[in-house]
Structure formats: C-alpha cells, structure tokens
Amino acid sequence: MIQPQLSFDGDPNGQAYERWREQFCRQVADVDFVPIGEGRVHRTISPAILPRLRLSASFGTPMSFVSLGTNDELVITMSPNSALSGAMGRRPLEVAAGDVTIGDPSIKGAQITQTTHGNFQTALLPRKALLRACPNAEDLIAQSIPGANPITAMFLRYYDLAHTYADKLAPAELDAVSQHLFDLSVLMIGARGDVAEQARMRGLAAARLETLKSDILAQLDNPALSLTVLSAAHRISPRTIQLMFEQAGITYSGFVLEQRLLRAERLLRNPNLRTRKIIEIAHLAGFHDVSYFHRAFRRRFGRTPDDVRKLSGEMG
C-alpha cells in the first residue's frame, strides 16, 4: 500500500498539488486544502494519534481548510501566530492569533482559514465523549476562547508536549497523556460538576507537574535550586510539590538526581567538552559535591565518569 504524502511544497496549479490534495487532504484528512493568494504553496504536516484524540500540527503558507462533511468529531483549532477566519455553517468565525476555537467538521463546506504564513494546529475529539463531559460544547462552535486564560494556556502547553513526545511513549504512558489532554480540553470548554472535578484533578495536576519538571530542567545547574525556590515561584507548598511527584511514581529528589546524572553523562560524551575537567562537568550538571557526584554516577551507570569519557572517546 502506498503511504499518502503528508506535506507539499510547490506550484498549486499543477498535477502534483492536485494529486496530494486528493490522496491526502480529501481521502485521509477529510478536508480540502485551498490555497490563499498567489504563488508557491508550502505545507508541512505532523500528525500524532492518541487513544482519545488525534492531533495534527502543520506549518505553511496561508490556506483555507474546508470540511467535506464526512467527519462527526469536533475539532479544537488554534494558531499561535496567525489569525483564523471562516464560518461553521451560518456561524462566522474570527479568532485572533494565540486564541482557540471549536470547529464542526460534520458541516459540509465549513471552513477555517489560516490568514498568514504560520502554524495551524488541531485536536480532533469524539463528539459523544466531549458532549458527555461538556453538554455545552456545541454552543461554543466558532466562538473564540482566549489563549490568555490560565486553563487554555495550560492546554496549549500540554498539547505541544503531547504532540512532541507521542511517538516516544509506551502505550500506558500515551494513554495517560491522552486522558490528561482530554481533561484539559473539557475544562477549557467548560465542564461542570463531578466531570469538571475529575478532569481538574487529573488534567491540572498533570499539566502543573510538567511545568514543574520544565522549570527544574531549566535550572539543573543552579546550586540554589530547591523545593523552597520552586514553591515560591509556583505559589504552592513544598509538600504539595513532593506529593505531585509521588503521585506520578517518583520523588522530587529522585527526579532531580536522575536528570542531573543524565545531563552529566551527555556532557561527558560530548566531544566538544573533552578538555573540560570532571569537576567542571559535575558543576555544569548541578553537582557541587564532587565526591557525591562520583558515587551517584557510578551507582547509576555502573562506570565512573572517567570510564564513560574514555569509552566515548574510543568509540568516536
């Protein structure tokens, strides 16, 4: 079976574009891609299939995405750097860059236009599952959901993480990420009652933990990194941070140590850093007790830092 071509770069007036438009856009994506303006068309598309929803992130020249009316899902749509316009049936759609909207691909001819060169991102969710959680979801079709809302900002950040790492996760991990993203979706759209509470507990906790992890990774070499510093920056107690990590099956200190050791191992294998002393590598990875670094490194990797550097040099 010939796999469909996901991306296109070329003249929109030739056979190559029409072939891509038919074989991928219409037959696979259930959407017609209509170029806006004159000149060359460029569109790169990167899909990610999760258990509860399907993600698609694309980038390129201005384009109208026109539904063929054959898909009964609902679609969360956004662009961080282009305004969106169009219509969902009789509902006009005008969304600023960075904001979010809901589309209804079951409406034949419904369209969303990416008005300038940039990104176009979607998350397709099963209509029935979404309406069970958010009975009002269809009322928000073609409406603008501000990207500056805290829950929307968390959804957007978690969307990017899920899309980036979907193909690197084990099935159980992917299932959990999918559930968290779905939970953030229903909170953003406006779930109520017990459904909202369950989604809040799962989705917000997962998104907040990812934010903490990102902050930690950005500060690994900082000797002042501590629970106290993180709790002040994120406005939650040190014990809450510990509990969030424990609920994910790890400890705060264990996560920090593992990430510092992994960074040290990468630095030791870096040929551009072979002239740096081991103590310097330890400091770059956030270890300021060199004796402890040597013990922890050998316990984790079964080799000393010197051994890893020598082996890396021999292989290089």
PDB file of C-alpha atoms in Angstrom:
ATOM      1  CA  MET A   1       0.000   0.000   0.000  1.00  0.00           C
ATOM      2  CA  ILE A   2       1.349   3.432  -0.962  1.00  0.00           C
ATOM      3  CA  GLN A   3       1.519   5.763   2.034  1.00  0.00           C
ATOM      4  CA  PRO A   4      -0.020   9.208   1.460  1.00  0.00           C
ATOM      5  CA  GLN A   5       2.323  12.168   1.185  1.00  0.00           C
ATOM      6  CA  LEU A   6       1.836  14.289   4.302  1.00  0.00           C
ATOM      7  CA  SER A   7       3.445  17.533   3.140  1.00  0.00           C
ATOM      8  CA  PHE A   8       3.678  19.621  -0.019  1.00  0.00           C
ATOM      9  CA  ASP A   9       5.985  22.290  -1.371  1.00  0.00           C
ATOM     10  CA  GLY A  10       5.444  23.562  -4.896  1.00  0.00           C
ATOM     11  CA  ASP A  11       3.132  25.042  -7.509  1.00  0.00           C
ATOM     12  CA  PRO A  12      -0.561  24.719  -6.525  1.00  0.00           C
ATOM     13  CA  ASN A  13      -1.641  24.755 -10.170  1.00  0.00           C
ATOM     14  CA  GLY A  14      -0.037  21.514 -11.305  1.00  0.00           C
ATOM     15  CA  GLN A  15      -0.859  17.810 -11.172  1.00  0.00           C
ATOM     16  CA  ALA A  16       1.400  17.219  -8.160  1.00  0.00           C
ATOM     17  CA  TYR A  17      -0.690  19.505  -5.973  1.00  0.00           C
ATOM     18  CA  GLU A  18      -3.986  18.047  -7.195  1.00  0.00           C
ATOM     19  CA  ARG A  19      -2.687  14.545  -6.529  1.00  0.00           C
ATOM     20  CA  TRP A  20      -1.659  15.497  -2.975  1.00  0.00           C
ATOM     21  CA  ARG A  21      -4.945  17.318  -2.458  1.00  0.00           C
ATOM     22  CA  GLU A  22      -6.934  14.233  -3.471  1.00  0.00           C
ATOM     23  CA  GLN A  23      -4.850  11.438  -1.962  1.00  0.00           C
ATOM     24  CA  PHE A  24      -4.067  13.067   1.382  1.00  0.00           C
ATOM     25  CA  CYS A  25      -6.252  16.107   2.003  1.00  0.00           C
ATOM     26  CA  ARG A  26      -9.575  14.677   0.869  1.00  0.00           C
ATOM     27  CA  GLN A  27      -9.169  10.922   1.307  1.00  0.00           C
ATOM     28  CA  VAL A  28      -7.124  10.852   4.535  1.00  0.00           C
ATOM     29  CA  ALA A  29      -7.797  14.142   6.313  1.00  0.00           C
ATOM     30  CA  ASP A  30     -11.427  14.514   5.116  1.00  0.00           C
ATOM     31  CA  VAL A  31     -10.609  18.168   4.423  1.00  0.00           C
ATOM     32  CA  ASP A  32      -9.951  20.114   1.232  1.00  0.00           C
ATOM     33  CA  PHE A  33      -6.889  22.385   1.321  1.00  0.00           C
ATOM     34  CA  VAL A  34      -7.497  25.559  -0.704  1.00  0.00           C
ATOM     35  CA  PRO A  35      -4.508  27.931  -1.148  1.00  0.00           C
ATOM     36  CA  ILE A  36      -4.991  31.620  -0.357  1.00  0.00           C
ATOM     37  CA  GLY A  37      -3.350  34.131  -2.685  1.00  0.00           C
ATOM     38  CA  GLU A  38      -0.861  33.570  -5.475  1.00  0.00           C
ATOM     39  CA  GLY A  39       2.465  31.803  -5.629  1.00  0.00           C
ATOM     40  CA  ARG A  40       4.099  28.713  -4.220  1.00  0.00           C
ATOM     41  CA  VAL A  41       2.328  26.590  -1.603  1.00  0.00           C
ATOM     42  CA  HIS A  42       4.210  25.156   1.349  1.00  0.00           C
ATOM     43  CA  ARG A  43       2.620  22.926   3.988  1.00  0.00           C
ATOM     44  CA  THR A  44       4.358  20.530   6.393  1.00  0.00           C
ATOM     45  CA  ILE A  45       2.052  18.308   8.428  1.00  0.00           C
ATOM     46  CA  SER A  46       2.905  16.285  11.518  1.00  0.00           C
ATOM     47  CA  PRO A  47       0.106  14.084  12.926  1.00  0.00           C
ATOM     48  CA  ALA A  48       0.020  12.363  16.324  1.00  0.00           C
ATOM     49  CA  ILE A  49      -2.536   9.661  17.101  1.00  0.00           C
ATOM     50  CA  LEU A  50      -3.506   9.315  20.774  1.00  0.00           C
ATOM     51  CA  PRO A  51      -6.059   6.905  22.306  1.00  0.00           C
ATOM     52  CA  ARG A  52      -8.751   9.558  22.879  1.00  0.00           C
ATOM     53  CA  LEU A  53      -7.948  12.202  20.303  1.00  0.00           C
ATOM     54  CA  ARG A  54      -5.987  12.925  17.143  1.00  0.00           C
ATOM     55  CA  LEU A  55      -3.538  15.795  16.874  1.00  0.00           C
ATOM     56  CA  SER A  56      -2.273  17.496  13.748  1.00  0.00           C
ATOM     57  CA  ALA A  57       0.278  20.297  13.714  1.00  0.00           C
ATOM     58  CA  SER A  58       1.083  21.930  10.397  1.00  0.00           C
ATOM     59  CA  PHE A  59       3.039  24.931   9.172  1.00  0.00           C
ATOM     60  CA  GLY A  60       2.984  26.844   5.934  1.00  0.00           C
ATOM     61  CA  THR A  61       1.559  29.463   3.628  1.00  0.00           C
ATOM     62  CA  PRO A  62      -1.981  30.858   4.075  1.00  0.00           C
ATOM     63  CA  MET A  63      -4.596  28.171   3.496  1.00  0.00           C
ATOM     64  CA  SER A  64      -8.318  27.516   3.817  1.00  0.00           C
ATOM     65  CA  PHE A  65      -9.296  24.174   5.326  1.00  0.00           C
ATOM     66  CA  VAL A  66     -12.735  23.196   4.013  1.00  0.00           C
ATOM     67  CA  SER A  67     -14.658  20.293   5.549  1.00  0.00           C
ATOM     68  CA  LEU A  68     -16.105  17.592   3.299  1.00  0.00           C
ATOM     69  CA  GLY A  69     -18.796  16.915   5.907  1.00  0.00           C
ATOM     70  CA  THR A  70     -17.770  13.291   6.467  1.00  0.00           C
ATOM     71  CA  ASN A  71     -16.303  13.567   9.981  1.00  0.00           C
ATOM     72  CA  ASP A  72     -18.539  13.573  13.074  1.00  0.00           C
ATOM     73  CA  GLU A  73     -15.840  14.599  15.548  1.00  0.00           C
ATOM     74  CA  LEU A  74     -15.425  18.078  16.997  1.00  0.00           C
ATOM     75  CA  VAL A  75     -12.126  19.837  16.447  1.00  0.00           C
ATOM     76  CA  ILE A  76     -10.242  22.232  18.700  1.00  0.00           C
ATOM     77  CA  THR A  77      -8.332  24.589  16.422  1.00  0.00           C
ATOM     78  CA  MET A  78      -5.663  27.210  17.082  1.00  0.00           C
ATOM     79  CA  SER A  79      -2.710  29.074  15.618  1.00  0.00           C
ATOM     80  CA  PRO A  80      -0.079  30.765  17.789  1.00  0.00           C
ATOM     81  CA  ASN A  81       0.968  33.193  15.061  1.00  0.00           C
ATOM     82  CA  SER A  82      -1.885  33.637  12.566  1.00  0.00           C
ATOM     83  CA  ALA A  83      -5.402  34.951  12.858  1.00  0.00           C
ATOM     84  CA  LEU A  84      -8.111  32.499  11.804  1.00  0.00           C
ATOM     85  CA  SER A  85     -11.286  33.352   9.924  1.00  0.00           C
ATOM     86  CA  GLY A  86     -14.096  31.430   8.265  1.00  0.00           C
ATOM     87  CA  ALA A  87     -17.521  30.032   9.029  1.00  0.00           C
ATOM     88  CA  MET A  88     -19.136  26.969  10.577  1.00  0.00           C
ATOM     89  CA  GLY A  89     -22.345  26.835   8.585  1.00  0.00           C
ATOM     90  CA  ARG A  90     -24.119  30.094   9.410  1.00  0.00           C
ATOM     91  CA  ARG A  91     -21.777  30.948  12.266  1.00  0.00           C
ATOM     92  CA  PRO A  92     -18.981  33.362  11.299  1.00  0.00           C
ATOM     93  CA  LEU A  93     -15.570  32.658  12.800  1.00  0.00           C
ATOM     94  CA  GLU A  94     -12.949  35.253  13.701  1.00  0.00           C
ATOM     95  CA  VAL A  95     -10.160  34.191  16.049  1.00  0.00           C
ATOM     96  CA  ALA A  96      -7.020  36.133  16.956  1.00  0.00           C
ATOM     97  CA  ALA A  97      -3.577  34.542  16.871  1.00  0.00           C
ATOM     98  CA  GLY A  98      -2.989  32.651  20.105  1.00  0.00           C
ATOM     99  CA  ASP A  99      -6.675  32.071  20.811  1.00  0.00           C
ATOM    100  CA  VAL A 100      -8.637  28.835  20.364  1.00  0.00           C
ATOM    101  CA  THR A 101     -11.900  27.872  18.690  1.00  0.00           C
ATOM    102  CA  ILE A 102     -14.051  24.782  18.151  1.00  0.00           C
ATOM    103  CA  GLY A 103     -14.919  23.610  14.657  1.00  0.00           C
ATOM    104  CA  ASP A 104     -17.580  21.202  13.418  1.00  0.00           C
ATOM    105  CA  PRO A 105     -16.236  19.108  10.515  1.00  0.00           C
ATOM    106  CA  SER A 106     -19.610  17.381  10.109  1.00  0.00           C
ATOM    107  CA  ILE A 107     -20.833  20.566   8.376  1.00  0.00           C
ATOM    108  CA  LYS A 108     -20.053  20.251   4.668  1.00  0.00           C
ATOM    109  CA  GLY A 109     -18.343  23.408   3.462  1.00  0.00           C
ATOM    110  CA  ALA A 110     -17.420  24.600   6.959  1.00  0.00           C
ATOM    111  CA  GLN A 111     -14.073  26.320   6.672  1.00  0.00           C
ATOM    112  CA  ILE A 112     -11.289  27.832   8.710  1.00  0.00           C
ATOM    113  CA  THR A 113      -8.669  29.988   7.017  1.00  0.00           C
ATOM    114  CA  GLN A 114      -5.142  30.497   8.300  1.00  0.00           C
ATOM    115  CA  THR A 115      -4.749  34.071   7.090  1.00  0.00           C
ATOM    116  CA  THR A 116      -0.958  34.472   7.257  1.00  0.00           C
ATOM    117  CA  HIS A 117       2.135  32.285   6.992  1.00  0.00           C
ATOM    118  CA  GLY A 118       2.420  30.273  10.193  1.00  0.00           C
ATOM    119  CA  ASN A 119       1.157  27.336  12.239  1.00  0.00           C
ATOM    120  CA  PHE A 120      -2.209  25.578  12.196  1.00  0.00           C
ATOM    121  CA  GLN A 121      -2.925  23.087  14.978  1.00  0.00           C
ATOM    122  CA  THR A 122      -5.909  20.843  15.626  1.00  0.00           C
ATOM    123  CA  ALA A 123      -7.129  18.277  18.134  1.00  0.00           C
ATOM    124  CA  LEU A 124      -9.979  16.045  16.963  1.00  0.00           C
ATOM    125  CA  LEU A 125     -12.150  14.741  19.811  1.00  0.00           C
ATOM    126  CA  PRO A 126     -15.040  12.229  19.690  1.00  0.00           C
ATOM    127  CA  ARG A 127     -18.245  14.274  19.699  1.00  0.00           C
ATOM    128  CA  LYS A 128     -20.191  11.931  22.009  1.00  0.00           C
ATOM    129  CA  ALA A 129     -17.436  11.743  24.617  1.00  0.00           C
ATOM    130  CA  LEU A 130     -16.965  15.501  24.560  1.00  0.00           C
ATOM    131  CA  LEU A 131     -20.692  16.212  24.856  1.00  0.00           C
ATOM    132  CA  ARG A 132     -20.995  13.809  27.787  1.00  0.00           C
ATOM    133  CA  ALA A 133     -18.355  15.845  29.588  1.00  0.00           C
ATOM    134  CA  CYS A 134     -19.390  19.259  28.201  1.00  0.00           C
ATOM    135  CA  PRO A 135     -23.053  19.371  27.115  1.00  0.00           C
ATOM    136  CA  ASN A 136     -22.485  22.987  26.039  1.00  0.00           C
ATOM    137  CA  ALA A 137     -19.558  22.224  23.703  1.00  0.00           C
ATOM    138  CA  GLU A 138     -21.581  22.709  20.510  1.00  0.00           C
ATOM    139  CA  ASP A 139     -22.690  26.149  21.732  1.00  0.00           C
ATOM    140  CA  LEU A 140     -19.052  27.244  21.526  1.00  0.00           C
ATOM    141  CA  ILE A 141     -18.554  26.251  17.883  1.00  0.00           C
ATOM    142  CA  ALA A 142     -16.910  29.170  16.008  1.00  0.00           C
ATOM    143  CA  GLN A 143     -16.551  31.125  19.262  1.00  0.00           C
ATOM    144  CA  SER A 144     -13.182  32.450  20.412  1.00  0.00           C
ATOM    145  CA  ILE A 145     -11.649  31.034  23.602  1.00  0.00           C
ATOM    146  CA  PRO A 146      -8.936  33.432  24.856  1.00  0.00           C
ATOM    147  CA  GLY A 147      -5.488  31.877  24.881  1.00  0.00           C
ATOM    148  CA  ALA A 148      -4.570  34.061  27.851  1.00  0.00           C
ATOM    149  CA  ASN A 149      -6.967  32.150  30.115  1.00  0.00           C
ATOM    150  CA  PRO A 150      -4.850  30.083  32.527  1.00  0.00           C
ATOM    151  CA  ILE A 151      -6.570  26.792  31.681  1.00  0.00           C
ATOM    152  CA  THR A 152      -6.275  27.500  27.934  1.00  0.00           C
ATOM    153  CA  ALA A 153      -2.585  28.311  28.335  1.00  0.00           C
ATOM    154  CA  MET A 154      -2.122  25.003  30.155  1.00  0.00           C
ATOM    155  CA  PHE A 155      -3.984  23.146  27.395  1.00  0.00           C
ATOM    156  CA  LEU A 156      -1.793  24.747  24.710  1.00  0.00           C
ATOM    157  CA  ARG A 157       1.400  23.897  26.546  1.00  0.00           C
ATOM    158  CA  TYR A 158       0.325  20.314  27.193  1.00  0.00           C
ATOM    159  CA  TYR A 159      -0.789  19.978  23.554  1.00  0.00           C
ATOM    160  CA  ASP A 160       2.739  20.847  22.427  1.00  0.00           C
ATOM    161  CA  LEU A 161       4.256  18.347  24.870  1.00  0.00           C
ATOM    162  CA  ALA A 162       1.841  15.583  23.836  1.00  0.00           C
ATOM    163  CA  HIS A 163       2.462  16.202  20.138  1.00  0.00           C
ATOM    164  CA  THR A 164       6.238  16.258  20.575  1.00  0.00           C
ATOM    165  CA  TYR A 165       6.536  13.079  22.633  1.00  0.00           C
ATOM    166  CA  ALA A 166       3.589  10.954  21.444  1.00  0.00           C
ATOM    167  CA  ASP A 167       5.755   8.651  19.316  1.00  0.00           C
ATOM    168  CA  LYS A 168       8.278   8.163  22.135  1.00  0.00           C
ATOM    169  CA  LEU A 169       5.874   6.976  24.851  1.00  0.00           C
ATOM    170  CA  ALA A 170       4.925   3.470  25.914  1.00  0.00           C
ATOM    171  CA  PRO A 171       1.221   2.564  25.451  1.00  0.00           C
ATOM    172  CA  ALA A 172       0.350   3.101  29.132  1.00  0.00           C
ATOM    173  CA  GLU A 173       2.137   6.457  29.157  1.00  0.00           C
ATOM    174  CA  LEU A 174       0.429   7.540  25.947  1.00  0.00           C
ATOM    175  CA  ASP A 175      -2.947   6.584  27.401  1.00  0.00           C
ATOM    176  CA  ALA A 176      -2.304   8.739  30.467  1.00  0.00           C
ATOM    177  CA  VAL A 177      -1.149  11.707  28.375  1.00  0.00           C
ATOM    178  CA  SER A 178      -4.235  11.357  26.178  1.00  0.00           C
ATOM    179  CA  GLN A 179      -6.508  11.378  29.232  1.00  0.00           C
ATOM    180  CA  HIS A 180      -4.782  14.447  30.652  1.00  0.00           C
ATOM    181  CA  LEU A 181      -5.109  16.360  27.372  1.00  0.00           C
ATOM    182  CA  PHE A 182      -8.779  15.386  27.088  1.00  0.00           C
ATOM    183  CA  ASP A 183      -9.330  16.545  30.682  1.00  0.00           C
ATOM    184  CA  LEU A 184      -7.725  19.906  29.951  1.00  0.00           C
ATOM    185  CA  SER A 185      -9.897  20.181  26.839  1.00  0.00           C
ATOM    186  CA  VAL A 186     -13.141  19.741  28.759  1.00  0.00           C
ATOM    187  CA  LEU A 187     -12.017  22.158  31.468  1.00  0.00           C
ATOM    188  CA  MET A 188     -11.146  24.754  28.819  1.00  0.00           C
ATOM    189  CA  ILE A 189     -14.503  24.299  27.096  1.00  0.00           C
ATOM    190  CA  GLY A 190     -16.396  24.415  30.366  1.00  0.00           C
ATOM    191  CA  ALA A 191     -17.176  21.103  32.067  1.00  0.00           C
ATOM    192  CA  ARG A 192     -19.404  21.275  35.141  1.00  0.00           C
ATOM    193  CA  GLY A 193     -19.985  19.312  38.336  1.00  0.00           C
ATOM    194  CA  ASP A 194     -18.341  15.955  39.007  1.00  0.00           C
ATOM    195  CA  VAL A 195     -16.945  15.726  35.475  1.00  0.00           C
ATOM    196  CA  ALA A 196     -15.136  19.019  35.935  1.00  0.00           C
ATOM    197  CA  GLU A 197     -13.783  17.964  39.309  1.00  0.00           C
ATOM    198  CA  GLN A 198     -12.429  14.680  37.952  1.00  0.00           C
ATOM    199  CA  ALA A 199     -10.903  16.423  34.958  1.00  0.00           C
ATOM    200  CA  ARG A 200      -9.422  19.111  37.176  1.00  0.00           C
ATOM    201  CA  MET A 201      -7.796  16.554  39.442  1.00  0.00           C
ATOM    202  CA  ARG A 202      -6.234  14.649  36.541  1.00  0.00           C
ATOM    203  CA  GLY A 203      -5.577  17.277  33.899  1.00  0.00           C
ATOM    204  CA  LEU A 204      -4.447  20.203  36.015  1.00  0.00           C
ATOM    205  CA  ALA A 205      -2.211  18.044  38.169  1.00  0.00           C
ATOM    206  CA  ALA A 206      -0.502  16.564  35.105  1.00  0.00           C
ATOM    207  CA  ALA A 207      -0.025  19.944  33.446  1.00  0.00           C
ATOM    208  CA  ARG A 208       1.290  21.517  36.643  1.00  0.00           C
ATOM    209  CA  LEU A 209       3.750  18.654  37.134  1.00  0.00           C
ATOM    210  CA  GLU A 210       5.051  19.090  33.572  1.00  0.00           C
ATOM    211  CA  THR A 211       5.519  22.802  34.255  1.00  0.00           C
ATOM    212  CA  LEU A 212       7.486  21.995  37.401  1.00  0.00           C
ATOM    213  CA  LYS A 213       9.645  19.499  35.528  1.00  0.00           C
ATOM    214  CA  SER A 214      10.385  22.042  32.788  1.00  0.00           C
ATOM    215  CA  ASP A 215      11.370  24.620  35.407  1.00  0.00           C
ATOM    216  CA  ILE A 216      13.645  22.120  37.136  1.00  0.00           C
ATOM    217  CA  LEU A 217      15.348  21.144  33.866  1.00  0.00           C
ATOM    218  CA  ALA A 218      15.993  24.808  33.106  1.00  0.00           C
ATOM    219  CA  GLN A 219      17.720  25.236  36.480  1.00  0.00           C
ATOM    220  CA  LEU A 220      19.629  21.967  36.880  1.00  0.00           C
ATOM    221  CA  ASP A 221      22.994  23.732  37.070  1.00  0.00           C
ATOM    222  CA  ASN A 222      21.720  26.227  39.652  1.00  0.00           C
ATOM    223  CA  PRO A 223      23.051  25.397  43.139  1.00  0.00           C
ATOM    224  CA  ALA A 224      20.151  27.349  44.642  1.00  0.00           C
ATOM    225  CA  LEU A 225      17.529  25.047  43.094  1.00  0.00           C
ATOM    226  CA  SER A 226      15.381  23.711  45.927  1.00  0.00           C
ATOM    227  CA  LEU A 227      11.841  22.885  46.954  1.00  0.00           C
ATOM    228  CA  THR A 228      11.652  26.271  48.656  1.00  0.00           C
ATOM    229  CA  VAL A 229      12.628  28.135  45.480  1.00  0.00           C
ATOM    230  CA  LEU A 230      10.164  26.146  43.367  1.00  0.00           C
ATOM    231  CA  SER A 231       7.311  26.535  45.845  1.00  0.00           C
ATOM    232  CA  ALA A 232       7.770  30.313  45.873  1.00  0.00           C
ATOM    233  CA  ALA A 233       7.919  30.508  42.069  1.00  0.00           C
ATOM    234  CA  HIS A 234       4.838  28.314  41.556  1.00  0.00           C
ATOM    235  CA  ARG A 235       2.915  29.504  44.628  1.00  0.00           C
ATOM    236  CA  ILE A 236       2.381  26.057  46.087  1.00  0.00           C
ATOM    237  CA  SER A 237       3.809  24.486  49.225  1.00  0.00           C
ATOM    238  CA  PRO A 238       6.941  22.321  49.187  1.00  0.00           C
ATOM    239  CA  ARG A 239       4.876  19.390  50.462  1.00  0.00           C
ATOM    240  CA  THR A 240       2.425  19.790  47.566  1.00  0.00           C
ATOM    241  CA  ILE A 241       5.318  19.577  45.116  1.00  0.00           C
ATOM    242  CA  GLN A 242       6.555  16.416  46.810  1.00  0.00           C
ATOM    243  CA  LEU A 243       3.082  14.867  46.661  1.00  0.00           C
ATOM    244  CA  MET A 244       2.699  15.697  42.962  1.00  0.00           C
ATOM    245  CA  PHE A 245       5.899  13.816  42.159  1.00  0.00           C
ATOM    246  CA  GLU A 246       4.976  10.921  44.457  1.00  0.00           C
ATOM    247  CA  GLN A 247       1.585  10.553  42.767  1.00  0.00           C
ATOM    248  CA  ALA A 248       3.461  10.201  39.464  1.00  0.00           C
ATOM    249  CA  GLY A 249       5.505   7.339  40.930  1.00  0.00           C
ATOM    250  CA  ILE A 250       8.741   9.239  41.635  1.00  0.00           C
ATOM    251  CA  THR A 251      10.154  11.549  44.273  1.00  0.00           C
ATOM    252  CA  TYR A 252      11.210  15.156  43.799  1.00  0.00           C
ATOM    253  CA  SER A 253      14.786  14.462  44.880  1.00  0.00           C
ATOM    254  CA  GLY A 254      14.911  11.308  42.763  1.00  0.00           C
ATOM    255  CA  PHE A 255      13.776  13.219  39.666  1.00  0.00           C
ATOM    256  CA  VAL A 256      16.348  15.986  40.168  1.00  0.00           C
ATOM    257  CA  LEU A 257      19.166  13.496  40.774  1.00  0.00           C
ATOM    258  CA  GLU A 258      18.250  11.405  37.723  1.00  0.00           C
ATOM    259  CA  GLN A 259      18.102  14.437  35.437  1.00  0.00           C
ATOM    260  CA  ARG A 260      21.432  15.768  36.713  1.00  0.00           C
ATOM    261  CA  LEU A 261      23.083  12.390  36.191  1.00  0.00           C
ATOM    262  CA  LEU A 262      21.671  12.116  32.675  1.00  0.00           C
ATOM    263  CA  ARG A 263      22.936  15.605  31.883  1.00  0.00           C
ATOM    264  CA  ALA A 264      26.389  14.763  33.243  1.00  0.00           C
ATOM    265  CA  GLU A 265      26.505  11.592  31.146  1.00  0.00           C
ATOM    266  CA  ARG A 266      25.585  13.558  27.994  1.00  0.00           C
ATOM    267  CA  LEU A 267      28.222  16.191  28.749  1.00  0.00           C
ATOM    268  CA  LEU A 268      30.897  13.542  29.285  1.00  0.00           C
ATOM    269  CA  ARG A 269      30.108  12.042  25.878  1.00  0.00           C
ATOM    270  CA  ASN A 270      30.213  15.427  24.152  1.00  0.00           C
ATOM    271  CA  PRO A 271      33.435  15.577  22.085  1.00  0.00           C
ATOM    272  CA  ASN A 272      33.464  19.361  22.330  1.00  0.00           C
ATOM    273  CA  LEU A 273      33.853  19.135  26.120  1.00  0.00           C
ATOM    274  CA  ARG A 274      36.692  16.590  26.332  1.00  0.00           C
ATOM    275  CA  THR A 275      39.131  19.211  27.591  1.00  0.00           C
ATOM    276  CA  ARG A 276      36.869  20.153  30.495  1.00  0.00           C
ATOM    277  CA  LYS A 277      37.737  18.677  33.873  1.00  0.00           C
ATOM    278  CA  ILE A 278      35.397  16.207  35.549  1.00  0.00           C
ATOM    279  CA  ILE A 279      34.757  18.704  38.332  1.00  0.00           C
ATOM    280  CA  GLU A 280      33.613  21.244  35.727  1.00  0.00           C
ATOM    281  CA  ILE A 281      31.259  18.698  34.169  1.00  0.00           C
ATOM    282  CA  ALA A 282      29.848  17.967  37.616  1.00  0.00           C
ATOM    283  CA  HIS A 283      29.194  21.661  38.206  1.00  0.00           C
ATOM    284  CA  LEU A 284      27.562  22.073  34.784  1.00  0.00           C
ATOM    285  CA  ALA A 285      25.205  19.235  35.683  1.00  0.00           C
ATOM    286  CA  GLY A 286      24.345  20.813  39.037  1.00  0.00           C
ATOM    287  CA  PHE A 287      26.576  18.759  41.350  1.00  0.00           C
ATOM    288  CA  HIS A 288      28.614  20.841  43.767  1.00  0.00           C
ATOM    289  CA  ASP A 289      29.761  17.949  45.955  1.00  0.00           C
ATOM    290  CA  VAL A 290      32.157  16.154  43.623  1.00  0.00           C
ATOM    291  CA  SER A 291      32.595  13.105  45.854  1.00  0.00           C
ATOM    292  CA  TYR A 292      28.831  12.600  45.929  1.00  0.00           C
ATOM    293  CA  PHE A 293      28.716  13.056  42.145  1.00  0.00           C
ATOM    294  CA  HIS A 294      31.258  10.260  41.606  1.00  0.00           C
ATOM    295  CA  ARG A 295      29.391   7.874  43.924  1.00  0.00           C
ATOM    296  CA  ALA A 296      25.972   8.627  42.437  1.00  0.00           C
ATOM    297  CA  PHE A 297      27.255   8.421  38.858  1.00  0.00           C
ATOM    298  CA  ARG A 298      28.877   5.022  39.379  1.00  0.00           C
ATOM    299  CA  ARG A 299      25.790   3.691  41.138  1.00  0.00           C
ATOM    300  CA  ARG A 300      23.561   4.862  38.250  1.00  0.00           C
ATOM    301  CA  PHE A 301      25.685   3.898  35.227  1.00  0.00           C
ATOM    302  CA  GLY A 302      27.987   1.174  36.584  1.00  0.00           C
ATOM    303  CA  ARG A 303      31.028   3.164  35.444  1.00  0.00           C
ATOM    304  CA  THR A 304      33.000   6.138  36.686  1.00  0.00           C
ATOM    305  CA  PRO A 305      32.775   9.483  34.866  1.00  0.00           C
ATOM    306  CA  ASP A 306      36.336   8.901  33.604  1.00  0.00           C
ATOM    307  CA  ASP A 307      35.340   5.498  32.208  1.00  0.00           C
ATOM    308  CA  VAL A 308      32.394   6.974  30.302  1.00  0.00           C
ATOM    309  CA  ARG A 309      34.569   9.710  28.822  1.00  0.00           C
ATOM    310  CA  LYS A 310      37.264   7.237  27.745  1.00  0.00           C
ATOM    311  CA  LEU A 311      34.760   4.826  26.195  1.00  0.00           C
ATOM    312  CA  SER A 312      33.117   7.691  24.347  1.00  0.00           C
ATOM    313  CA  GLY A 313      36.491   8.821  23.017  1.00  0.00           C
ATOM    314  CA  GLU A 314      37.355   5.316  21.819  1.00  0.00           C
ATOM    315  CA  MET A 315      34.016   4.946  20.034  1.00  0.00           C
ATOM    316  CA  GLY A 316      34.337   8.404  18.461  1.00  0.00           C
TER     317      GLY A 316
END
